PDB file of C-alpha atoms in Angstrom:
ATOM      1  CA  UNK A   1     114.291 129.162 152.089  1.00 95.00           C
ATOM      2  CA  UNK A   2     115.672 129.315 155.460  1.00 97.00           C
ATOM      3  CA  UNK A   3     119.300 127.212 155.840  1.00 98.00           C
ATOM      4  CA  UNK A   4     121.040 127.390 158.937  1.00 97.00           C
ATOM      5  CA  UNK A   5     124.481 126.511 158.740  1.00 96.00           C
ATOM      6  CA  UNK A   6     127.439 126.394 160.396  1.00 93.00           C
ATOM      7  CA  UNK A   7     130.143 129.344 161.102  1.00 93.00           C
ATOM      8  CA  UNK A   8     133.103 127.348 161.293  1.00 94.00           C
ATOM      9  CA  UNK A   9     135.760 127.734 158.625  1.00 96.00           C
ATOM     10  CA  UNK A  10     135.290 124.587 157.278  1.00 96.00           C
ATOM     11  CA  UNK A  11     131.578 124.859 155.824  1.00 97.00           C
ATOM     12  CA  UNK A  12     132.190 128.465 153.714  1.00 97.00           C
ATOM     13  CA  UNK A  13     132.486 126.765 151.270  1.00 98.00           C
ATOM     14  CA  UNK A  14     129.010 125.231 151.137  1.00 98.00           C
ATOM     15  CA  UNK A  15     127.254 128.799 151.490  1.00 97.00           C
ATOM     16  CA  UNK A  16     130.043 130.335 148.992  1.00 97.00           C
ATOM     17  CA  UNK A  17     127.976 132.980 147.796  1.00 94.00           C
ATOM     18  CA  UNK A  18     124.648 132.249 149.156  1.00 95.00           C
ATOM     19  CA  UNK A  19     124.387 135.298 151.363  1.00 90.00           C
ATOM     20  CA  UNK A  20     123.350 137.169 147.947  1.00 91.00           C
ATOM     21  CA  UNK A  21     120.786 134.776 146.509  1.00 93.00           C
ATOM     22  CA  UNK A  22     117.235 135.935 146.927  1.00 93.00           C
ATOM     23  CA  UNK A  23     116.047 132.433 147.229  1.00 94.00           C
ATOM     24  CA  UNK A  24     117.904 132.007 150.773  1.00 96.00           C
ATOM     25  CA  UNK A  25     118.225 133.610 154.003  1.00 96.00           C
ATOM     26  CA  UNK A  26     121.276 132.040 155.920  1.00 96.00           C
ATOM     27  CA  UNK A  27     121.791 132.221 159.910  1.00 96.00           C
ATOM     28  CA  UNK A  28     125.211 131.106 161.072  1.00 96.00           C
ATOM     29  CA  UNK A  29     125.802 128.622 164.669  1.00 94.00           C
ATOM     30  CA  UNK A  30     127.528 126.094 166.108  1.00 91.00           C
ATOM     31  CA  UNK A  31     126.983 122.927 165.191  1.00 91.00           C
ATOM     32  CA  UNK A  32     124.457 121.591 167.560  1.00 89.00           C
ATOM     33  CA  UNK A  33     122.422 124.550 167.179  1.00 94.00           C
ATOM     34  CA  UNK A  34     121.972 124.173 163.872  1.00 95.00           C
ATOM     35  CA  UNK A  35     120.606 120.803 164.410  1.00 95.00           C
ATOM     36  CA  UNK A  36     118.460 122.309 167.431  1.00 96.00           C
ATOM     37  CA  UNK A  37     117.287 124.844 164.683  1.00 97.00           C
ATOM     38  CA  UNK A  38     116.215 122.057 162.365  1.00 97.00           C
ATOM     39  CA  UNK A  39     114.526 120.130 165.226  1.00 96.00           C
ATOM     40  CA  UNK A  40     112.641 123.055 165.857  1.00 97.00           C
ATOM     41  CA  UNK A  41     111.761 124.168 162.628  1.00 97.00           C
ATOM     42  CA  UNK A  42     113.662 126.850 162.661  1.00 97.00           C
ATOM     43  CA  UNK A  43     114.939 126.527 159.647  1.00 98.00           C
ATOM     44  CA  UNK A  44     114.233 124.570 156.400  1.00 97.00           C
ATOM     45  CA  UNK A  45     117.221 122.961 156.193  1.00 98.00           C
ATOM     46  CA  UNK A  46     120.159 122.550 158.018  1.00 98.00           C
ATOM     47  CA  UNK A  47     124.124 121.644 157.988  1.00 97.00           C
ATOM     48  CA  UNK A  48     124.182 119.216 161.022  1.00 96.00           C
ATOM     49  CA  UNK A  49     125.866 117.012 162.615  1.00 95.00           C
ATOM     50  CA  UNK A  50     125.590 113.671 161.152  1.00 97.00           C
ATOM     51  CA  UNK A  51     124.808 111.873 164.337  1.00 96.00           C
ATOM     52  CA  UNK A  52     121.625 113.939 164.408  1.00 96.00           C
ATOM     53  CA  UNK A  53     120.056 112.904 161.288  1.00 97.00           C
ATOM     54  CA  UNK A  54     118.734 110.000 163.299  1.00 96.00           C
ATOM     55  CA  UNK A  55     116.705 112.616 165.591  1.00 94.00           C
ATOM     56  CA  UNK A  56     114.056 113.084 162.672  1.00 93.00           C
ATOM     57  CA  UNK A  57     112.365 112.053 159.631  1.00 95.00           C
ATOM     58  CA  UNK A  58     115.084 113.779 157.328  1.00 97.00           C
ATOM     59  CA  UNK A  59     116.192 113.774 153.608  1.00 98.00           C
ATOM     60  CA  UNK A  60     119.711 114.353 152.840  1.00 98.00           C
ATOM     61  CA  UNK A  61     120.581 116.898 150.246  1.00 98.00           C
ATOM     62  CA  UNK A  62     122.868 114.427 147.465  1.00 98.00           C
ATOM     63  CA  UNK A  63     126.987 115.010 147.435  1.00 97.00           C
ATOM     64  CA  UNK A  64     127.273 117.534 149.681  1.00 98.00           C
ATOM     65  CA  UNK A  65     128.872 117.265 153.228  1.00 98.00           C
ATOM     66  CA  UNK A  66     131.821 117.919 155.445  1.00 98.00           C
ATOM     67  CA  UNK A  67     134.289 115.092 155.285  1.00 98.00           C
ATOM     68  CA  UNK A  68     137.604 113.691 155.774  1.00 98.00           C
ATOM     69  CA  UNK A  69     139.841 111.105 154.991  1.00 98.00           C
ATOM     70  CA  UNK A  70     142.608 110.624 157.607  1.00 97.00           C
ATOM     71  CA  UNK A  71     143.853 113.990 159.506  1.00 97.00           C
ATOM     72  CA  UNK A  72     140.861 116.572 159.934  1.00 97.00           C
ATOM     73  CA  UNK A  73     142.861 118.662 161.857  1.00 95.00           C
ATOM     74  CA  UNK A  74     139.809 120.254 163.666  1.00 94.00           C
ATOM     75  CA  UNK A  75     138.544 117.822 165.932  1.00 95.00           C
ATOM     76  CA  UNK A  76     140.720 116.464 168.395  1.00 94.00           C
ATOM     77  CA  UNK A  77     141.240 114.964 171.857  1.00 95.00           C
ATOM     78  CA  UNK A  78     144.484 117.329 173.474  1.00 93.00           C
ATOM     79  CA  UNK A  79     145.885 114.872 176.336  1.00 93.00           C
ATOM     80  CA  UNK A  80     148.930 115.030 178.574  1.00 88.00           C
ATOM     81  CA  UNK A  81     149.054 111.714 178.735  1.00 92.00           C
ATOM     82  CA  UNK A  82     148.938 108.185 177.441  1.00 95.00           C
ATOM     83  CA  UNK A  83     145.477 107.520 176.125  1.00 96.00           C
ATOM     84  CA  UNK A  84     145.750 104.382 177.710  1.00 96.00           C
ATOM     85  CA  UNK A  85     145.923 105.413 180.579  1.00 96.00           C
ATOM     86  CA  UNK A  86     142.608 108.649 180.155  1.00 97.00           C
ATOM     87  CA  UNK A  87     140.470 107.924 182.597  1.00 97.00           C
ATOM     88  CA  UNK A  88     138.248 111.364 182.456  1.00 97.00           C
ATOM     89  CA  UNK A  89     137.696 113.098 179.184  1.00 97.00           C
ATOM     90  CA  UNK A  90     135.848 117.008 179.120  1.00 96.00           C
ATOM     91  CA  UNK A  91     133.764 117.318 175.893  1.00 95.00           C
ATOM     92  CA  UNK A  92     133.141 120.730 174.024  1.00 89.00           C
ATOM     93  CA  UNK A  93     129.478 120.005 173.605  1.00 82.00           C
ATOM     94  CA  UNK A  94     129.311 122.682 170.198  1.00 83.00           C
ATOM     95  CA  UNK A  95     129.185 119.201 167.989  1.00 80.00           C
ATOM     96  CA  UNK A  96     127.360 115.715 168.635  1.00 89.00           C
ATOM     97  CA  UNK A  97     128.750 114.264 166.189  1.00 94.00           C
ATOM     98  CA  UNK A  98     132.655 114.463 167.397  1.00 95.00           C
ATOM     99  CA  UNK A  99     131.007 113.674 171.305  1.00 94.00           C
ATOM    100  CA  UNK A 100     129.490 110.680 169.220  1.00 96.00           C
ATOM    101  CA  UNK A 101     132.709 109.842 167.982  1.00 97.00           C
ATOM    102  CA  UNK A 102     134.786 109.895 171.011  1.00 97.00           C
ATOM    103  CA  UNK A 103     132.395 107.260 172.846  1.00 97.00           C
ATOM    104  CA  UNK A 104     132.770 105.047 169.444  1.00 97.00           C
ATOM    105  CA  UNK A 105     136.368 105.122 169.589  1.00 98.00           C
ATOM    106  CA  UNK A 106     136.872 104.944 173.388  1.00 97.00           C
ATOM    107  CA  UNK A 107     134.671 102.145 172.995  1.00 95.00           C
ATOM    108  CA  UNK A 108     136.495 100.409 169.564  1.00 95.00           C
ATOM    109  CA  UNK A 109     139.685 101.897 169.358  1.00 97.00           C
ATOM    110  CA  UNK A 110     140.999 102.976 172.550  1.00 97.00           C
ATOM    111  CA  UNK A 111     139.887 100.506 174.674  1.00 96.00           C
ATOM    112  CA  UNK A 112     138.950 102.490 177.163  1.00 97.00           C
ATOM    113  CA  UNK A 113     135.869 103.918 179.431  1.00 96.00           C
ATOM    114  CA  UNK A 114     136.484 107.078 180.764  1.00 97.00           C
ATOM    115  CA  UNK A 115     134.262 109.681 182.387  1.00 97.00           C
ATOM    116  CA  UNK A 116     132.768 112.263 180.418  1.00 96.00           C
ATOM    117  CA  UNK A 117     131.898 116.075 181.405  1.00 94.00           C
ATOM    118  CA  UNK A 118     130.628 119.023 178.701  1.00 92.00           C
ATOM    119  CA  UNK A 119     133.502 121.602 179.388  1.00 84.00           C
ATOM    120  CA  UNK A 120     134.948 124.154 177.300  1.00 71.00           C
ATOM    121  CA  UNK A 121     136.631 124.879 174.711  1.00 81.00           C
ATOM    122  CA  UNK A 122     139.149 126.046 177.160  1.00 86.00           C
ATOM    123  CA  UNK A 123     141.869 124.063 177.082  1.00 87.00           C
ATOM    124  CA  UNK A 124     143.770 124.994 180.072  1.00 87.00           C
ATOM    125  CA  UNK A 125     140.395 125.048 182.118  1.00 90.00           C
ATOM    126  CA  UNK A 126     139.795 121.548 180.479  1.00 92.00           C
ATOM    127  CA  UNK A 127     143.029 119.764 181.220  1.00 91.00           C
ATOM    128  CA  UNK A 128     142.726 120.992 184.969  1.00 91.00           C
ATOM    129  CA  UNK A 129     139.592 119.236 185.270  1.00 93.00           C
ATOM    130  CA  UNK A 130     140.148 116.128 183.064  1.00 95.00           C
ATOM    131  CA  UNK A 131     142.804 114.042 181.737  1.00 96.00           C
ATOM    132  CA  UNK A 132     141.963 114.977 177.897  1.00 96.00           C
ATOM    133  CA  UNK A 133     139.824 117.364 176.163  1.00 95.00           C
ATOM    134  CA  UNK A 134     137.702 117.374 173.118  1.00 96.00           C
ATOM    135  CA  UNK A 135     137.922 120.280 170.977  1.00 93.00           C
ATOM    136  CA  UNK A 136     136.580 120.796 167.732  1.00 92.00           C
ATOM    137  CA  UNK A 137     136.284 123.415 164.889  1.00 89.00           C
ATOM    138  CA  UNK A 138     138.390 126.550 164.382  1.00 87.00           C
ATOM    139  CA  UNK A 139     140.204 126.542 168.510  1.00 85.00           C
ATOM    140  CA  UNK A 140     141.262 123.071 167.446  1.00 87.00           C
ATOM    141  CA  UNK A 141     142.699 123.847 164.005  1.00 88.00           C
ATOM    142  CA  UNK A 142     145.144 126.586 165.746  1.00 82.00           C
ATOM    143  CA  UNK A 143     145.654 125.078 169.275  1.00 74.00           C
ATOM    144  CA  UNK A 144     148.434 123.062 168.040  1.00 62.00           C
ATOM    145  CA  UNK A 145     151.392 124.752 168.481  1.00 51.00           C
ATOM    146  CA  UNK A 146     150.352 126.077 171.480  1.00 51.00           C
ATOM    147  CA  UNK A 147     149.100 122.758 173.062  1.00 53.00           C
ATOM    148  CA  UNK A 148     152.472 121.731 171.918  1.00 55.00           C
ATOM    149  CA  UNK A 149     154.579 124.033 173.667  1.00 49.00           C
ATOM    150  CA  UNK A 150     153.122 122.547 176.967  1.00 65.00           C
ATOM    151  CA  UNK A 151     153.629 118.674 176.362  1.00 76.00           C
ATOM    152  CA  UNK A 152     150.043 118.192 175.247  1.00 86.00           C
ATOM    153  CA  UNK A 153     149.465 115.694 172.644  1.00 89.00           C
ATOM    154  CA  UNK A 154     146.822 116.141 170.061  1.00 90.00           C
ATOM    155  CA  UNK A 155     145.074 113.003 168.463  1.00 94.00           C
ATOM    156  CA  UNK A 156     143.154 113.667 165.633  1.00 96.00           C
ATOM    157  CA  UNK A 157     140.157 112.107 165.268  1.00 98.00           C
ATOM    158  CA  UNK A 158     139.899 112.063 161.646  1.00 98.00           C
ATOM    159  CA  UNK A 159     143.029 110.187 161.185  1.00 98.00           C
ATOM    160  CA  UNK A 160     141.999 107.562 164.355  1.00 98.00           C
ATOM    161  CA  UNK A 161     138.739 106.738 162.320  1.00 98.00           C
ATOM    162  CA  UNK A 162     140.195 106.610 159.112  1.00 98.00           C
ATOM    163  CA  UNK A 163     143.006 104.530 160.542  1.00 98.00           C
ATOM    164  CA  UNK A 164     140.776 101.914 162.079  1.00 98.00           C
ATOM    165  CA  UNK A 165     137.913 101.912 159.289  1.00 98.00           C
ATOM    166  CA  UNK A 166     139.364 102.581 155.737  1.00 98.00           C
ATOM    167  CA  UNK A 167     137.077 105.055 155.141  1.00 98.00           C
ATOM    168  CA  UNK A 168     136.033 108.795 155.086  1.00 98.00           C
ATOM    169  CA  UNK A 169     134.108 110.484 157.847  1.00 98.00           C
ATOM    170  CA  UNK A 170     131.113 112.836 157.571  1.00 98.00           C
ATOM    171  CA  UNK A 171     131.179 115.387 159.895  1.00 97.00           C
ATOM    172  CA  UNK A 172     128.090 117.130 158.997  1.00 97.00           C
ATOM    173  CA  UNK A 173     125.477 117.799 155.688  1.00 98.00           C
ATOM    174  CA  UNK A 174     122.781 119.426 154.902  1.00 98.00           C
ATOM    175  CA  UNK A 175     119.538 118.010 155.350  1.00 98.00           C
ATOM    176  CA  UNK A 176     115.532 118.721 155.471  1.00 98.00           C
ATOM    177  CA  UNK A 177     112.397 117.711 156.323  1.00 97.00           C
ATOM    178  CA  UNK A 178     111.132 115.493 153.129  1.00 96.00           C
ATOM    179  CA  UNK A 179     109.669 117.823 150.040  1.00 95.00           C
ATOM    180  CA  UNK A 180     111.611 121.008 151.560  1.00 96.00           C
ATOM    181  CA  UNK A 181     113.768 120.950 148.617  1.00 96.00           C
ATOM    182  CA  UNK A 182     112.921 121.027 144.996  1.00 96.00           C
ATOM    183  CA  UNK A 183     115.581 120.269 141.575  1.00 97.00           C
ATOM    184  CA  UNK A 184     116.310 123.766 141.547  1.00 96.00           C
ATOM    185  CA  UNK A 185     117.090 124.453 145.259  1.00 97.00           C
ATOM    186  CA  UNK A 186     119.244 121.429 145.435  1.00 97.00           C
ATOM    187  CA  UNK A 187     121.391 122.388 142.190  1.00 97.00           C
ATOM    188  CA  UNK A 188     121.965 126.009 143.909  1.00 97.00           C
ATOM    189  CA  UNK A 189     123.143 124.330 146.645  1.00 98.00           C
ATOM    190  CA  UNK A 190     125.531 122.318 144.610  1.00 98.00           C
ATOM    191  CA  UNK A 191     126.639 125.148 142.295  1.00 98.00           C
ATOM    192  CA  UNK A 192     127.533 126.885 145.392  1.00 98.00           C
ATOM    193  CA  UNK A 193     130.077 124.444 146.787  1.00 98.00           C
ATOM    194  CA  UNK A 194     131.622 124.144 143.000  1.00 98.00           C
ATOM    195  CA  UNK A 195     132.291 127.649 143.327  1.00 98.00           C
ATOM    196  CA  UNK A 196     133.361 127.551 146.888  1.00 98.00           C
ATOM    197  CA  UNK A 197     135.936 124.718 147.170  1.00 97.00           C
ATOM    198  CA  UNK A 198     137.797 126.173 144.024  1.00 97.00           C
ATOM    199  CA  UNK A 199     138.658 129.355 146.496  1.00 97.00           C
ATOM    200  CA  UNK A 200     140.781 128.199 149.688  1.00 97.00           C
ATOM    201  CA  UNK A 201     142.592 131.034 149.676  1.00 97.00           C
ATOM    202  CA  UNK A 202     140.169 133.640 149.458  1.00 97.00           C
ATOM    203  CA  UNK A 203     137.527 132.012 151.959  1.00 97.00           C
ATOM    204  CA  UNK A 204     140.193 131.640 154.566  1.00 97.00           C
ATOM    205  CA  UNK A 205     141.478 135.204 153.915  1.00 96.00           C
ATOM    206  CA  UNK A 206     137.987 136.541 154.361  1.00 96.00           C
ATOM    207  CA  UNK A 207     137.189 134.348 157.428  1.00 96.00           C
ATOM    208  CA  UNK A 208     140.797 135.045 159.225  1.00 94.00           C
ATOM    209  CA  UNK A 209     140.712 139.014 157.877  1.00 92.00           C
ATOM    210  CA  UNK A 210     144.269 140.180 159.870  1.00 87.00           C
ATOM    211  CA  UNK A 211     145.653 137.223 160.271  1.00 91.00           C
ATOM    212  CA  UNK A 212     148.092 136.187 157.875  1.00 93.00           C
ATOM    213  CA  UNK A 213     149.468 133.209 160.043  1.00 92.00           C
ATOM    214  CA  UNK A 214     145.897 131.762 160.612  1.00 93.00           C
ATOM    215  CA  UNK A 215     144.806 132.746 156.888  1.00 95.00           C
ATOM    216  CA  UNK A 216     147.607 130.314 155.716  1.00 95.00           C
ATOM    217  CA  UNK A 217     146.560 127.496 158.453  1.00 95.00           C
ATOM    218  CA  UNK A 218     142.776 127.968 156.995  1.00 96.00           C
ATOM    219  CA  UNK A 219     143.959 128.055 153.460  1.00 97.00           C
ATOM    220  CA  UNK A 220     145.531 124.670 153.530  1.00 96.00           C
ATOM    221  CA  UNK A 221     143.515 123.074 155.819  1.00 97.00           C
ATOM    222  CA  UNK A 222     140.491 123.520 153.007  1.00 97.00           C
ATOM    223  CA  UNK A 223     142.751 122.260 150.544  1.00 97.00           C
ATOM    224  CA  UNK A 224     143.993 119.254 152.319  1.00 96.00           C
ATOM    225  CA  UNK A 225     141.738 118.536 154.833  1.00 97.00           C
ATOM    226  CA  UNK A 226     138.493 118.949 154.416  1.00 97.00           C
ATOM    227  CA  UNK A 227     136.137 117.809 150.776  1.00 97.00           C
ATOM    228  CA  UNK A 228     132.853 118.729 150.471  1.00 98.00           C
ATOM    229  CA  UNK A 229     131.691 115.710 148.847  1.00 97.00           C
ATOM    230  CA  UNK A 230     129.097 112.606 149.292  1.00 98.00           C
ATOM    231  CA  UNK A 231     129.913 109.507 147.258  1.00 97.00           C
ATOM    232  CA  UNK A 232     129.863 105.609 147.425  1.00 97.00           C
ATOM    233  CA  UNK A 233     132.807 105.724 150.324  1.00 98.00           C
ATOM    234  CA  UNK A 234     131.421 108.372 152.511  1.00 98.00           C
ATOM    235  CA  UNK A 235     127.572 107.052 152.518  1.00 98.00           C
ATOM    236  CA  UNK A 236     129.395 103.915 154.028  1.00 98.00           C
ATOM    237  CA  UNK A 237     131.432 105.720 156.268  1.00 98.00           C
ATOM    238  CA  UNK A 238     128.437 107.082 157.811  1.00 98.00           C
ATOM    239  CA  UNK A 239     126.832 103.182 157.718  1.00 97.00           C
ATOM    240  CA  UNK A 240     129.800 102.354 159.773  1.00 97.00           C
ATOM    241  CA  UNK A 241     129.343 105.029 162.285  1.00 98.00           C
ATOM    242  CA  UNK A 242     126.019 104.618 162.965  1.00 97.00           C
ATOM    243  CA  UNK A 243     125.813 101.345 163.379  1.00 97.00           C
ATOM    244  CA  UNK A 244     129.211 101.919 165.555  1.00 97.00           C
ATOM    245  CA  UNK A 245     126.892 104.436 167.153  1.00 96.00           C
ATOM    246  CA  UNK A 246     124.102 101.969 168.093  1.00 96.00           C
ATOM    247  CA  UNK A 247     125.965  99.198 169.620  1.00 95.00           C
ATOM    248  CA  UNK A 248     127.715 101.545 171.725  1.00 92.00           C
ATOM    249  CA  UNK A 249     124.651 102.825 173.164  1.00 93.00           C
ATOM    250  CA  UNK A 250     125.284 106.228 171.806  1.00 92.00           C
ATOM    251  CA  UNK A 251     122.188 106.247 169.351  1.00 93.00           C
ATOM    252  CA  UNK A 252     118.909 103.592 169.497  1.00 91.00           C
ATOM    253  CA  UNK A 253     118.952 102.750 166.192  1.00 91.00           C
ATOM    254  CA  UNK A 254     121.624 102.885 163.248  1.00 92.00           C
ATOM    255  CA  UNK A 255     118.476 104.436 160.748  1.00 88.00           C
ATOM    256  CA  UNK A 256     118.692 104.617 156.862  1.00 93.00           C
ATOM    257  CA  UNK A 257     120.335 106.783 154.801  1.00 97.00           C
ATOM    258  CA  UNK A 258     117.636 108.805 152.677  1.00 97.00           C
ATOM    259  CA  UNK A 259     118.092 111.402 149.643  1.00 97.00           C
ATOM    260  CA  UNK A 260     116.411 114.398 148.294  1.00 97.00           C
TER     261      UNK A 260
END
């Protein structure tokens, strides 16, 4: 079984032990890639970006996903100004689903219709170019004090959404073509998260090896950012953002949600 998934921090704990199983062979990219991968048929099934479940005739694998409820802390527009006043925003392109995002709020939220350009993630290279930038995964879960430091302002996204909504936001989750998957396979894949949210501190230890200052950043930020489960809240969450999605041109259609 081929799963491609994604190397960020915040989806170890999906694969937690995985790597070993004879049953699956795991390849690690950036978020879009993985859904490029599954497109393809690259792989069997992959963790994508929600927004790209409604590229396919996909099944979604049941409770498991990358989610938050307020403050994700990895995706984030970094501005030096008001975001009133953003009139130019520079998109790192590695995730569809926070690009989706930023057009739904700009569009809801923010009240605003600014300019987009795939940049990055540089964030000095990004703010020379653009009034904000869009940064997601690990360089936005450690830019902070930096950005900081030089009077840029971070707005999570997570917390915007959750803010404006009431509800969680799935970032990504495995899914497959239909029949991919049997009982067995899907339980593995559930067994493995068990054992992999229950382990913050070693995951983050492993994945920032050196690093005590970012080990502690990734440590928390997998306790108290970041779940790794699907329920009643977050299957609406996604409802909202893809119908969100669809009237603000971002997607045709808002699709169906469909299980394993």
């Amino acid at each position: 079984m081929r799963l491609g998934t994604v190397g960020y921090l915040n989806a170890r704990p999906l694969v937690y032990g995985l790597e070993r199983s004879p049953r699956f062979s795991i390849r690690f990219d950036v978020p879009a890639r993985c859904a490029e991968l599954l497109h393809e048929r690259a792989v069997d099934v992959g963790l994508i970006p929600s927004i790209e479940y409604l590229r396919g005739d996909y099944r979604i694998v049941p409770d498991l996903a990358i989610r938050s409820r307020g403050p994700v802390a990895s995706v984030a527009l970094f501005t030096n100004r008001p975001i009133a006043d953003v009139r130019s925003i520079a998109l790192d392109t590695s995730s569809r689903t926070s690009v989706a995002l930023v057009r739904v709020l700009c569009a809801r939220v923010f009240g605003i219709q600014p300019a987009f350009e795939g940049r990055g993630p540089d964030l000095d290279d990004m703010l020379s170019r653009a009034d904000a930038a869009l940064i997601i995964g690990d360089s936005a879960l450690i830019l902070p004090a930096t950005a900081r430091h030089h009077g840029v302002e971070k707005i999570d996204l997570g917390e915007v959404w959750t803010k404006a909504t009431g509800l969680p936001f799935v970032w990504a989750f495995w899914a497959g073509r239909p029949g991919a998957l049997d009982p067995a396979d899907i339980g593995a894949l559930q067994d493995a998260r068990d054992r992999g949210v229950e382990r913050p501190e070693e995951i983050a230890r492993t994945y920032f090896s050196g690093s005590p200052e970012h080990e502690a950043i990734g440590a928390r930020y997998l306790r108290d950012n970041i779940q790794h489960f699907l329920g009643a809240d977050e299957r609406a969450g996604l409802e909202h953002f893809y119908r969100y999605a669809a009237e603000a041109g971002v997607v045709e259609r808002a699709g169906e949600l469909r299980f394993f």
